[in-house]
PDB file of C-alpha atoms in Angstrom:
ATOM      1  CA  UNK A 118     -26.824  99.750 -46.460  1.00  0.00           C
ATOM      2  CA  UNK A 119     -25.158 102.947 -45.271  1.00  0.00           C
ATOM      3  CA  UNK A 120     -26.879 106.017 -43.790  1.00  0.00           C
ATOM      4  CA  UNK A 121     -27.015 107.939 -47.086  1.00  0.00           C
ATOM      5  CA  UNK A 122     -28.787 105.006 -48.716  1.00  0.00           C
ATOM      6  CA  UNK A 123     -31.241 104.750 -45.832  1.00  0.00           C
ATOM      7  CA  UNK A 124     -31.914 108.493 -46.127  1.00  0.00           C
ATOM      8  CA  UNK A 125     -32.364 108.174 -49.896  1.00  0.00           C
ATOM      9  CA  UNK A 126     -34.672 105.223 -49.402  1.00  0.00           C
ATOM     10  CA  UNK A 127     -36.790 107.121 -46.892  1.00  0.00           C
ATOM     11  CA  UNK A 128     -36.935 110.030 -49.321  1.00  0.00           C
ATOM     12  CA  UNK A 129     -38.133 107.573 -51.967  1.00  0.00           C
ATOM     13  CA  UNK A 130     -35.276 108.316 -54.354  1.00  0.00           C
ATOM     14  CA  UNK A 131     -32.845 105.480 -53.611  1.00  0.00           C
ATOM     15  CA  UNK A 132     -29.978 107.676 -54.799  1.00  0.00           C
ATOM     16  CA  UNK A 133     -27.408 105.669 -52.874  1.00  0.00           C
ATOM     17  CA  UNK A 134     -27.910 102.686 -55.137  1.00  0.00           C
ATOM     18  CA  UNK A 135     -25.270 102.152 -57.798  1.00  0.00           C
ATOM     19  CA  UNK A 136     -27.732 100.207 -59.930  1.00  0.00           C
ATOM     20  CA  UNK A 137     -29.614 102.313 -62.472  1.00  0.00           C
ATOM     21  CA  UNK A 138     -32.948 103.289 -61.043  1.00  0.00           C
ATOM     22  CA  UNK A 139     -35.887 101.635 -62.753  1.00  0.00           C
ATOM     23  CA  UNK A 140     -38.322 104.046 -64.384  1.00  0.00           C
ATOM     24  CA  UNK A 141     -41.077 105.184 -62.013  1.00  0.00           C
ATOM     25  CA  UNK A 142     -44.301 103.242 -62.380  1.00  0.00           C
ATOM     26  CA  UNK A 143     -46.214 106.517 -62.342  1.00  0.00           C
ATOM     27  CA  UNK A 144     -44.714 108.881 -64.909  1.00  0.00           C
ATOM     28  CA  UNK A 145     -43.993 112.306 -63.405  1.00  0.00           C
ATOM     29  CA  UNK A 146     -46.408 113.904 -65.838  1.00  0.00           C
ATOM     30  CA  UNK A 147     -49.232 111.835 -64.382  1.00  0.00           C
ATOM     31  CA  UNK A 148     -48.442 112.944 -60.836  1.00  0.00           C
ATOM     32  CA  UNK A 149     -47.993 116.560 -61.815  1.00  0.00           C
ATOM     33  CA  UNK A 150     -51.142 116.489 -63.891  1.00  0.00           C
ATOM     34  CA  UNK A 151     -53.469 115.904 -60.991  1.00  0.00           C
ATOM     35  CA  UNK A 152     -52.918 112.184 -60.303  1.00  0.00           C
ATOM     36  CA  UNK A 153     -54.514 111.063 -57.057  1.00  0.00           C
ATOM     37  CA  UNK A 154     -52.720 110.516 -53.757  1.00  0.00           C
ATOM     38  CA  UNK A 155     -53.280 106.768 -54.228  1.00  0.00           C
ATOM     39  CA  UNK A 156     -51.489 106.818 -57.579  1.00  0.00           C
ATOM     40  CA  UNK A 157     -48.527 108.763 -56.144  1.00  0.00           C
ATOM     41  CA  UNK A 158     -48.297 106.436 -53.167  1.00  0.00           C
ATOM     42  CA  UNK A 159     -48.255 103.271 -55.267  1.00  0.00           C
ATOM     43  CA  UNK A 160     -45.534 104.715 -57.527  1.00  0.00           C
ATOM     44  CA  UNK A 161     -43.562 105.698 -54.432  1.00  0.00           C
ATOM     45  CA  UNK A 162     -43.845 102.243 -52.865  1.00  0.00           C
ATOM     46  CA  UNK A 163     -42.828 100.550 -56.131  1.00  0.00           C
ATOM     47  CA  UNK A 164     -39.746 102.801 -56.322  1.00  0.00           C
ATOM     48  CA  UNK A 165     -38.910 101.931 -52.704  1.00  0.00           C
ATOM     49  CA  UNK A 166     -39.233  98.223 -53.347  1.00  0.00           C
ATOM     50  CA  UNK A 167     -37.037  98.522 -56.446  1.00  0.00           C
ATOM     51  CA  UNK A 168     -34.415 100.308 -54.340  1.00  0.00           C
ATOM     52  CA  UNK A 169     -34.545  97.611 -51.664  1.00  0.00           C
ATOM     53  CA  UNK A 170     -34.081  94.943 -54.335  1.00  0.00           C
ATOM     54  CA  UNK A 171     -31.155  96.753 -55.958  1.00  0.00           C
ATOM     55  CA  UNK A 172     -29.427  97.369 -52.623  1.00  0.00           C
ATOM     56  CA  UNK A 173     -29.868  93.794 -51.356  1.00  0.00           C
ATOM     57  CA  UNK A 174     -28.562  92.393 -54.633  1.00  0.00           C
ATOM     58  CA  UNK A 175     -25.510  94.633 -54.451  1.00  0.00           C
ATOM     59  CA  UNK A 176     -24.880  93.765 -50.787  1.00  0.00           C
ATOM     60  CA  UNK A 177     -25.357  90.051 -51.503  1.00  0.00           C
ATOM     61  CA  UNK A 178     -22.659  90.314 -54.144  1.00  0.00           C
ATOM     62  CA  UNK A 179     -20.360  91.917 -51.559  1.00  0.00           C
ATOM     63  CA  UNK A 180     -20.954  88.941 -49.242  1.00  0.00           C
ATOM     64  CA  UNK A 181     -20.218  86.626 -52.187  1.00  0.00           C
ATOM     65  CA  UNK A 182     -16.962  88.549 -52.809  1.00  0.00           C
ATOM     66  CA  UNK A 183     -15.924  87.999 -49.190  1.00  0.00           C
ATOM     67  CA  UNK A 184     -16.818  84.307 -49.334  1.00  0.00           C
ATOM     68  CA  UNK A 185     -14.853  83.985 -52.572  1.00  0.00           C
ATOM     69  CA  UNK A 186     -11.888  85.622 -50.865  1.00  0.00           C
ATOM     70  CA  UNK A 187     -12.094  83.240 -47.874  1.00  0.00           C
ATOM     71  CA  UNK A 188     -12.227  80.289 -50.281  1.00  0.00           C
ATOM     72  CA  UNK A 189      -9.149  81.540 -52.121  1.00  0.00           C
ATOM     73  CA  UNK A 190      -7.238  82.114 -48.860  1.00  0.00           C
ATOM     74  CA  UNK A 191      -8.037  78.606 -47.650  1.00  0.00           C
ATOM     75  CA  UNK A 192      -6.935  77.164 -51.011  1.00  0.00           C
ATOM     76  CA  UNK A 193      -3.657  79.080 -50.682  1.00  0.00           C
ATOM     77  CA  UNK A 194      -3.212  77.813 -47.131  1.00  0.00           C
ATOM     78  CA  UNK A 195      -3.826  74.232 -48.304  1.00  0.00           C
ATOM     79  CA  UNK A 196      -1.142  74.624 -50.949  1.00  0.00           C
ATOM     80  CA  UNK A 197       1.356  75.992 -48.419  1.00  0.00           C
ATOM     81  CA  UNK A 198       0.610  73.104 -46.057  1.00  0.00           C
ATOM     82  CA  UNK A 199       1.023  70.569 -48.883  1.00  0.00           C
ATOM     83  CA  UNK A 200       4.443  72.060 -49.635  1.00  0.00           C
ATOM     84  CA  UNK A 201       5.294  71.972 -45.919  1.00  0.00           C
ATOM     85  CA  UNK A 202       4.424  68.269 -45.698  1.00  0.00           C
ATOM     86  CA  UNK A 203       7.242  67.493 -48.122  1.00  0.00           C
ATOM     87  CA  UNK A 204       9.779  69.301 -45.965  1.00  0.00           C
ATOM     88  CA  UNK A 205      12.382  67.062 -44.294  1.00  0.00           C
ATOM     89  CA  UNK A 206      11.575  68.449 -40.855  1.00  0.00           C
ATOM     90  CA  UNK A 207       7.894  67.587 -41.207  1.00  0.00           C
ATOM     91  CA  UNK A 208       8.302  63.842 -41.650  1.00  0.00           C
ATOM     92  CA  UNK A 209       7.871  62.875 -37.981  1.00  0.00           C
ATOM     93  CA  UNK A 210       4.580  60.921 -37.568  1.00  0.00           C
ATOM     94  CA  UNK A 211       3.248  63.406 -34.990  1.00  0.00           C
ATOM     95  CA  UNK A 212       3.899  66.369 -37.271  1.00  0.00           C
ATOM     96  CA  UNK A 213       2.325  64.599 -40.272  1.00  0.00           C
ATOM     97  CA  UNK A 214      -0.738  63.792 -38.159  1.00  0.00           C
ATOM     98  CA  UNK A 215      -1.060  67.446 -37.076  1.00  0.00           C
ATOM     99  CA  UNK A 216      -0.677  68.645 -40.667  1.00  0.00           C
ATOM    100  CA  UNK A 217      -3.397  66.248 -41.828  1.00  0.00           C
ATOM    101  CA  UNK A 218      -5.709  67.620 -39.157  1.00  0.00           C
ATOM    102  CA  UNK A 219      -5.033  71.205 -40.306  1.00  0.00           C
ATOM    103  CA  UNK A 220      -5.712  70.140 -43.919  1.00  0.00           C
ATOM    104  CA  UNK A 221      -8.944  68.493 -42.877  1.00  0.00           C
ATOM    105  CA  UNK A 222     -10.056  71.614 -40.980  1.00  0.00           C
ATOM    106  CA  UNK A 223      -9.251  73.707 -44.066  1.00  0.00           C
ATOM    107  CA  UNK A 224     -11.418  71.439 -46.214  1.00  0.00           C
ATOM    108  CA  UNK A 225     -14.276  71.859 -43.724  1.00  0.00           C
ATOM    109  CA  UNK A 226     -13.946  75.657 -43.942  1.00  0.00           C
ATOM    110  CA  UNK A 227     -14.083  75.464 -47.745  1.00  0.00           C
ATOM    111  CA  UNK A 228     -17.192  73.274 -47.633  1.00  0.00           C
ATOM    112  CA  UNK A 229     -18.860  75.752 -45.276  1.00  0.00           C
ATOM    113  CA  UNK A 230     -17.925  78.652 -47.576  1.00  0.00           C
ATOM    114  CA  UNK A 231     -19.571  76.859 -50.529  1.00  0.00           C
ATOM    115  CA  UNK A 232     -22.612  76.097 -48.377  1.00  0.00           C
ATOM    116  CA  UNK A 233     -22.909  79.775 -47.401  1.00  0.00           C
ATOM    117  CA  UNK A 234     -22.673  80.788 -51.086  1.00  0.00           C
ATOM    118  CA  UNK A 235     -25.495  78.399 -51.968  1.00  0.00           C
ATOM    119  CA  UNK A 236     -27.641  79.855 -49.189  1.00  0.00           C
ATOM    120  CA  UNK A 237     -27.404  83.264 -50.882  1.00  0.00           C
ATOM    121  CA  UNK A 238     -30.183  82.025 -53.192  1.00  0.00           C
ATOM    122  CA  UNK A 239     -32.506  83.583 -50.615  1.00  0.00           C
ATOM    123  CA  UNK A 240     -31.720  86.975 -52.207  1.00  0.00           C
ATOM    124  CA  UNK A 241     -33.193  85.993 -55.573  1.00  0.00           C
ATOM    125  CA  UNK A 242     -36.224  84.410 -53.903  1.00  0.00           C
ATOM    126  CA  UNK A 243     -36.833  87.520 -51.769  1.00  0.00           C
ATOM    127  CA  UNK A 244     -36.432  89.701 -54.879  1.00  0.00           C
ATOM    128  CA  UNK A 245     -39.081  87.661 -56.683  1.00  0.00           C
ATOM    129  CA  UNK A 246     -41.412  87.883 -53.698  1.00  0.00           C
ATOM    130  CA  UNK A 247     -41.060  91.677 -53.830  1.00  0.00           C
ATOM    131  CA  UNK A 248     -41.621  91.569 -57.585  1.00  0.00           C
ATOM    132  CA  UNK A 249     -44.937  89.809 -56.950  1.00  0.00           C
ATOM    133  CA  UNK A 250     -45.932  92.580 -54.514  1.00  0.00           C
ATOM    134  CA  UNK A 251     -44.984  95.185 -57.136  1.00  0.00           C
ATOM    135  CA  UNK A 252     -47.102  93.319 -59.679  1.00  0.00           C
ATOM    136  CA  UNK A 253     -50.149  93.551 -57.407  1.00  0.00           C
ATOM    137  CA  UNK A 254     -49.480  97.221 -56.609  1.00  0.00           C
ATOM    138  CA  UNK A 255     -49.379  97.979 -60.319  1.00  0.00           C
ATOM    139  CA  UNK A 256     -52.690  96.207 -60.812  1.00  0.00           C
ATOM    140  CA  UNK A 257     -54.240  98.343 -58.027  1.00  0.00           C
ATOM    141  CA  UNK A 258     -52.626 101.478 -59.501  1.00  0.00           C
ATOM    142  CA  UNK A 259     -54.012 100.739 -62.980  1.00  0.00           C
ATOM    143  CA  UNK A 260     -57.423  99.944 -61.514  1.00  0.00           C
ATOM    144  CA  UNK A 261     -57.499 103.362 -59.792  1.00  0.00           C
ATOM    145  CA  UNK A 262     -56.455 105.049 -63.051  1.00  0.00           C
ATOM    146  CA  UNK A 263     -59.336 103.292 -64.846  1.00  0.00           C
ATOM    147  CA  UNK A 264     -61.751 104.157 -62.060  1.00  0.00           C
ATOM    148  CA  UNK A 265     -60.846 107.848 -61.892  1.00  0.00           C
ATOM    149  CA  UNK A 266     -60.214 108.247 -65.597  1.00  0.00           C
ATOM    150  CA  UNK A 267     -57.091 110.270 -64.824  1.00  0.00           C
ATOM    151  CA  UNK A 268     -53.369 109.641 -64.838  1.00  0.00           C
ATOM    152  CA  UNK A 269     -51.356 107.121 -66.804  1.00  0.00           C
ATOM    153  CA  UNK A 270     -51.149 103.380 -66.435  1.00  0.00           C
ATOM    154  CA  UNK A 271     -47.910 101.629 -65.491  1.00  0.00           C
ATOM    155  CA  UNK A 272     -45.650 101.201 -68.478  1.00  0.00           C
ATOM    156  CA  UNK A 273     -42.215 100.210 -67.216  1.00  0.00           C
ATOM    157  CA  UNK A 274     -41.464  96.633 -68.235  1.00  0.00           C
ATOM    158  CA  UNK A 275     -41.099  94.212 -65.344  1.00  0.00           C
ATOM    159  CA  UNK A 276     -39.994  90.583 -65.123  1.00  0.00           C
ATOM    160  CA  UNK A 277     -42.778  88.014 -65.319  1.00  0.00           C
ATOM    161  CA  UNK A 278     -43.703  86.730 -61.883  1.00  0.00           C
ATOM    162  CA  UNK A 279     -43.809  83.307 -60.300  1.00  0.00           C
ATOM    163  CA  UNK A 280     -47.329  82.435 -59.167  1.00  0.00           C
ATOM    164  CA  UNK A 281     -45.984  80.054 -56.520  1.00  0.00           C
ATOM    165  CA  UNK A 282     -43.302  82.360 -55.096  1.00  0.00           C
ATOM    166  CA  UNK A 283     -45.365  83.209 -51.996  1.00  0.00           C
ATOM    167  CA  UNK A 284     -45.051  79.570 -50.893  1.00  0.00           C
ATOM    168  CA  UNK A 285     -41.350  79.281 -51.764  1.00  0.00           C
ATOM    169  CA  UNK A 286     -39.170  78.855 -48.699  1.00  0.00           C
ATOM    170  CA  UNK A 287     -35.424  78.883 -48.279  1.00  0.00           C
ATOM    171  CA  UNK A 288     -34.929  75.144 -47.831  1.00  0.00           C
ATOM    172  CA  UNK A 289     -32.882  73.861 -50.771  1.00  0.00           C
ATOM    173  CA  UNK A 290     -34.541  71.170 -52.903  1.00  0.00           C
ATOM    174  CA  UNK A 291     -37.878  71.474 -51.119  1.00  0.00           C
ATOM    175  CA  UNK A 292     -39.623  71.103 -54.504  1.00  0.00           C
ATOM    176  CA  UNK A 293     -37.186  68.652 -56.104  1.00  0.00           C
ATOM    177  CA  UNK A 294     -39.281  65.485 -55.703  1.00  0.00           C
ATOM    178  CA  UNK A 295     -42.374  67.258 -57.081  1.00  0.00           C
ATOM    179  CA  UNK A 296     -40.503  68.707 -60.106  1.00  0.00           C
ATOM    180  CA  UNK A 297     -38.763  65.399 -60.859  1.00  0.00           C
ATOM    181  CA  UNK A 298     -42.088  63.547 -60.741  1.00  0.00           C
ATOM    182  CA  UNK A 299     -43.692  66.014 -63.195  1.00  0.00           C
ATOM    183  CA  UNK A 300     -40.690  65.787 -65.553  1.00  0.00           C
ATOM    184  CA  UNK A 301     -40.724  61.984 -65.447  1.00  0.00           C
ATOM    185  CA  UNK A 302     -44.481  61.822 -66.036  1.00  0.00           C
ATOM    186  CA  UNK A 303     -44.141  64.192 -69.012  1.00  0.00           C
ATOM    187  CA  UNK A 304     -41.310  62.167 -70.534  1.00  0.00           C
ATOM    188  CA  UNK A 305     -43.156  58.852 -70.055  1.00  0.00           C
ATOM    189  CA  UNK A 306     -46.298  60.285 -71.639  1.00  0.00           C
ATOM    190  CA  UNK A 307     -44.245  61.574 -74.578  1.00  0.00           C
ATOM    191  CA  UNK A 308     -42.608  58.172 -75.085  1.00  0.00           C
ATOM    192  CA  UNK A 309     -45.913  56.329 -74.826  1.00  0.00           C
TER     193      UNK A 309
ATOM    194  CA  UNK B 125     -17.704  72.678 -72.643  1.00  0.00           C
ATOM    195  CA  UNK B 126     -19.109  76.180 -72.828  1.00  0.00           C
ATOM    196  CA  UNK B 127     -22.290  76.745 -70.776  1.00  0.00           C
ATOM    197  CA  UNK B 128     -24.596  79.762 -71.163  1.00  0.00           C
ATOM    198  CA  UNK B 129     -26.261  80.950 -67.937  1.00  0.00           C
ATOM    199  CA  UNK B 130     -29.263  83.251 -68.366  1.00  0.00           C
ATOM    200  CA  UNK B 131     -30.631  84.858 -65.195  1.00  0.00           C
ATOM    201  CA  UNK B 132     -31.461  88.460 -64.311  1.00  0.00           C
ATOM    202  CA  UNK B 133     -30.108  87.998 -60.771  1.00  0.00           C
ATOM    203  CA  UNK B 134     -26.347  88.509 -60.681  1.00  0.00           C
ATOM    204  CA  UNK B 135     -26.270  86.726 -57.294  1.00  0.00           C
ATOM    205  CA  UNK B 136     -27.933  83.673 -58.791  1.00  0.00           C
ATOM    206  CA  UNK B 137     -25.575  83.676 -61.788  1.00  0.00           C
ATOM    207  CA  UNK B 138     -22.625  83.683 -59.377  1.00  0.00           C
ATOM    208  CA  UNK B 139     -24.101  80.811 -57.357  1.00  0.00           C
ATOM    209  CA  UNK B 140     -24.581  78.742 -60.519  1.00  0.00           C
ATOM    210  CA  UNK B 141     -21.087  79.611 -61.784  1.00  0.00           C
ATOM    211  CA  UNK B 142     -19.593  78.591 -58.407  1.00  0.00           C
ATOM    212  CA  UNK B 143     -21.462  75.291 -58.472  1.00  0.00           C
ATOM    213  CA  UNK B 144     -20.373  74.618 -62.049  1.00  0.00           C
ATOM    214  CA  UNK B 145     -16.725  75.337 -61.265  1.00  0.00           C
ATOM    215  CA  UNK B 146     -16.858  72.889 -58.342  1.00  0.00           C
ATOM    216  CA  UNK B 147     -17.981  70.136 -60.697  1.00  0.00           C
ATOM    217  CA  UNK B 148     -15.424  70.996 -63.352  1.00  0.00           C
ATOM    218  CA  UNK B 149     -17.214  73.374 -65.738  1.00  0.00           C
ATOM    219  CA  UNK B 150     -15.376  76.677 -65.884  1.00  0.00           C
ATOM    220  CA  UNK B 151     -16.122  77.869 -69.423  1.00  0.00           C
ATOM    221  CA  UNK B 152     -19.212  80.000 -68.847  1.00  0.00           C
ATOM    222  CA  UNK B 153     -20.945  82.898 -70.595  1.00  0.00           C
ATOM    223  CA  UNK B 154     -23.707  84.965 -68.987  1.00  0.00           C
ATOM    224  CA  UNK B 155     -26.870  86.690 -70.139  1.00  0.00           C
ATOM    225  CA  UNK B 156     -29.163  88.776 -67.940  1.00  0.00           C
ATOM    226  CA  UNK B 157     -32.373  88.079 -69.866  1.00  0.00           C
ATOM    227  CA  UNK B 158     -33.573  86.133 -72.875  1.00  0.00           C
ATOM    228  CA  UNK B 159     -32.529  88.857 -75.303  1.00  0.00           C
ATOM    229  CA  UNK B 160     -28.917  89.006 -74.125  1.00  0.00           C
ATOM    230  CA  UNK B 161     -28.943  85.199 -73.865  1.00  0.00           C
ATOM    231  CA  UNK B 162     -29.744  85.003 -77.583  1.00  0.00           C
ATOM    232  CA  UNK B 163     -26.920  87.434 -78.338  1.00  0.00           C
ATOM    233  CA  UNK B 164     -24.436  85.304 -76.385  1.00  0.00           C
ATOM    234  CA  UNK B 165     -25.735  82.161 -78.050  1.00  0.00           C
ATOM    235  CA  UNK B 166     -25.260  83.807 -81.440  1.00  0.00           C
ATOM    236  CA  UNK B 167     -21.566  84.312 -80.690  1.00  0.00           C
ATOM    237  CA  UNK B 168     -21.180  80.540 -80.951  1.00  0.00           C
ATOM    238  CA  UNK B 169     -19.554  77.701 -79.027  1.00  0.00           C
ATOM    239  CA  UNK B 170     -22.312  77.234 -76.428  1.00  0.00           C
ATOM    240  CA  UNK B 171     -23.037  73.552 -75.792  1.00  0.00           C
ATOM    241  CA  UNK B 172     -25.548  73.801 -72.971  1.00  0.00           C
ATOM    242  CA  UNK B 173     -27.968  76.411 -71.564  1.00  0.00           C
ATOM    243  CA  UNK B 174     -29.107  76.992 -67.990  1.00  0.00           C
ATOM    244  CA  UNK B 175     -31.899  79.544 -67.888  1.00  0.00           C
ATOM    245  CA  UNK B 176     -34.208  81.244 -65.404  1.00  0.00           C
ATOM    246  CA  UNK B 177     -37.884  81.819 -66.277  1.00  0.00           C
ATOM    247  CA  UNK B 178     -38.896  85.187 -64.769  1.00  0.00           C
ATOM    248  CA  UNK B 179     -36.816  87.911 -66.406  1.00  0.00           C
ATOM    249  CA  UNK B 180     -37.530  91.332 -67.915  1.00  0.00           C
ATOM    250  CA  UNK B 181     -37.465  92.083 -71.671  1.00  0.00           C
ATOM    251  CA  UNK B 182     -37.583  88.429 -72.745  1.00  0.00           C
ATOM    252  CA  UNK B 183     -38.518  85.765 -70.235  1.00  0.00           C
ATOM    253  CA  UNK B 184     -37.091  82.255 -70.088  1.00  0.00           C
ATOM    254  CA  UNK B 185     -40.023  80.587 -71.793  1.00  0.00           C
ATOM    255  CA  UNK B 186     -39.883  82.871 -74.814  1.00  0.00           C
ATOM    256  CA  UNK B 187     -36.103  82.459 -74.864  1.00  0.00           C
ATOM    257  CA  UNK B 188     -36.394  78.648 -74.895  1.00  0.00           C
ATOM    258  CA  UNK B 189     -38.991  78.731 -77.690  1.00  0.00           C
ATOM    259  CA  UNK B 190     -36.743  81.005 -79.778  1.00  0.00           C
ATOM    260  CA  UNK B 191     -33.681  78.824 -79.160  1.00  0.00           C
ATOM    261  CA  UNK B 192     -35.618  75.683 -80.072  1.00  0.00           C
ATOM    262  CA  UNK B 193     -36.645  77.322 -83.352  1.00  0.00           C
ATOM    263  CA  UNK B 194     -32.980  77.605 -84.242  1.00  0.00           C
ATOM    264  CA  UNK B 195     -31.410  74.686 -82.410  1.00  0.00           C
ATOM    265  CA  UNK B 196     -33.510  71.632 -81.546  1.00  0.00           C
ATOM    266  CA  UNK B 197     -30.597  69.695 -80.021  1.00  0.00           C
ATOM    267  CA  UNK B 198     -28.861  71.925 -77.487  1.00  0.00           C
ATOM    268  CA  UNK B 199     -29.549  70.755 -73.886  1.00  0.00           C
ATOM    269  CA  UNK B 200     -31.556  73.299 -71.880  1.00  0.00           C
ATOM    270  CA  UNK B 201     -32.015  73.209 -68.125  1.00  0.00           C
ATOM    271  CA  UNK B 202     -34.531  75.602 -66.575  1.00  0.00           C
ATOM    272  CA  UNK B 203     -33.725  76.787 -63.030  1.00  0.00           C
ATOM    273  CA  UNK B 204     -36.598  78.815 -61.599  1.00  0.00           C
ATOM    274  CA  UNK B 205     -38.849  79.494 -58.629  1.00  0.00           C
ATOM    275  CA  UNK B 206     -41.910  78.495 -60.703  1.00  0.00           C
ATOM    276  CA  UNK B 207     -42.937  75.264 -59.007  1.00  0.00           C
ATOM    277  CA  UNK B 208     -46.504  74.742 -60.209  1.00  0.00           C
ATOM    278  CA  UNK B 209     -47.107  71.541 -62.165  1.00  0.00           C
ATOM    279  CA  UNK B 210     -48.602  73.466 -65.093  1.00  0.00           C
ATOM    280  CA  UNK B 211     -45.486  75.694 -65.248  1.00  0.00           C
ATOM    281  CA  UNK B 212     -43.176  72.676 -65.379  1.00  0.00           C
ATOM    282  CA  UNK B 213     -45.271  71.075 -68.126  1.00  0.00           C
ATOM    283  CA  UNK B 214     -45.368  74.354 -70.092  1.00  0.00           C
ATOM    284  CA  UNK B 215     -41.585  74.619 -69.925  1.00  0.00           C
ATOM    285  CA  UNK B 216     -41.144  71.003 -71.054  1.00  0.00           C
ATOM    286  CA  UNK B 217     -43.548  71.587 -73.941  1.00  0.00           C
ATOM    287  CA  UNK B 218     -41.544  74.664 -74.929  1.00  0.00           C
ATOM    288  CA  UNK B 219     -38.426  72.489 -75.229  1.00  0.00           C
ATOM    289  CA  UNK B 220     -36.714  72.447 -71.857  1.00  0.00           C
ATOM    290  CA  UNK B 221     -34.924  69.132 -71.234  1.00  0.00           C
ATOM    291  CA  UNK B 222     -35.023  69.235 -67.456  1.00  0.00           C
ATOM    292  CA  UNK B 223     -36.202  71.445 -64.633  1.00  0.00           C
ATOM    293  CA  UNK B 224     -34.816  72.574 -61.258  1.00  0.00           C
ATOM    294  CA  UNK B 225     -36.834  74.566 -58.717  1.00  0.00           C
ATOM    295  CA  UNK B 226     -34.998  77.195 -56.638  1.00  0.00           C
ATOM    296  CA  UNK B 227     -33.626  77.017 -54.028  1.00  0.00           C
ATOM    297  CA  UNK B 228     -31.551  74.018 -55.083  1.00  0.00           C
ATOM    298  CA  UNK B 229     -28.532  72.151 -53.762  1.00  0.00           C
ATOM    299  CA  UNK B 230     -25.308  71.873 -55.798  1.00  0.00           C
ATOM    300  CA  UNK B 231     -25.892  68.097 -55.883  1.00  0.00           C
ATOM    301  CA  UNK B 232     -29.187  68.607 -57.718  1.00  0.00           C
ATOM    302  CA  UNK B 233     -27.646  70.944 -60.271  1.00  0.00           C
ATOM    303  CA  UNK B 234     -24.810  68.456 -60.809  1.00  0.00           C
ATOM    304  CA  UNK B 235     -27.252  65.557 -61.173  1.00  0.00           C
ATOM    305  CA  UNK B 236     -29.330  67.417 -63.772  1.00  0.00           C
ATOM    306  CA  UNK B 237     -26.340  68.622 -65.783  1.00  0.00           C
ATOM    307  CA  UNK B 238     -24.814  65.164 -65.864  1.00  0.00           C
ATOM    308  CA  UNK B 239     -28.093  63.576 -66.902  1.00  0.00           C
ATOM    309  CA  UNK B 240     -28.444  66.090 -69.746  1.00  0.00           C
ATOM    310  CA  UNK B 241     -24.913  65.519 -70.946  1.00  0.00           C
ATOM    311  CA  UNK B 242     -25.451  61.785 -70.421  1.00  0.00           C
TER     312      UNK B 242
END
C-alpha cells in the first residue's frame, strides 16, 4: 500500500484502490438526511474494511505475479542447465555431479515457490473474516435504523458469510479429516 | 479436460489454477460468482466444476442447485471455508460430489479431483 492509498484509507474514500469501490452501506441520502453519528460511523467502517480487502487482494496478486516470475526463471535456468549437460565439455564426472546439484537446488526453489503460492490462501480467509465483521456491523446499523426510525437500511449486496470463519486458521488441511468423515458418512447413509 | 473454477477471490482462483497446472490440468475457465459461473458453463465444454460457497450475487450453493437442475452428472467439488458439519451436509444434499475446506494443500485438491474423475 503506498502513501496515497493510506491517505485515502484514512479519509475513508479508498481512492487509491484500482478495484471499483463497493456501494456505501449507508446511502448518502440517509447521512445527509439526518442519519445518526452511529449510522455514519458504521458506513464509514464498512467502506474502510472494503478498501482494506480490495487493496490486500490486489497486493496479494502482485506477490503471486512475482512468485510466478521466479518459477518461470527457475524453469528457464533448468532448461539451460539440461542443455549444458549435453555439452562435450560437461561430461567429466565432477562437472556432471555439480550440474546435478544445481538442478536439485533449482527444483527445491520451485517447490518453495509453489508452497509460498499455496500459503497465499490466507488472503481469502482474512477477507472472509472481514466480511463477517461487515455482516455484524450491518446488523447493528440496521438495528439502529429500526430503533431511531430514521435513515435507510443497508442495501448493497454482500457475499454470504461462513459461520465458522472465526475459527479458521492458516494451517492447510486443518479441517480435512473432519470434512472427509462427514462426506463419507453422508455417502454411506445414501447407499444404505 | 476443461475445468470451471468459480470463486470471487482472484487470489484463490490463481492458487487453484496453479495447483491444477501442476497436476496436468491446464484448460481452465473462471467465474467470479455463481451467475458468471453459469454463463461460462453455458458456453460449453466444461467437464468438471470447482466452486466456492460464499460469493456475492449468486452463492455456491444456489449455483450448484441450478447446475444440478440442468446437468445431474457433471462432477462438482466445493472448496470453501465453511467447515460446519451441517454446511457440508447441505452442500452434499444440493449435489456437490466432494468437499474441501480452505486452507487446503495441493495434495488434497489433487486427491479430490482424481477421486471425482475416478
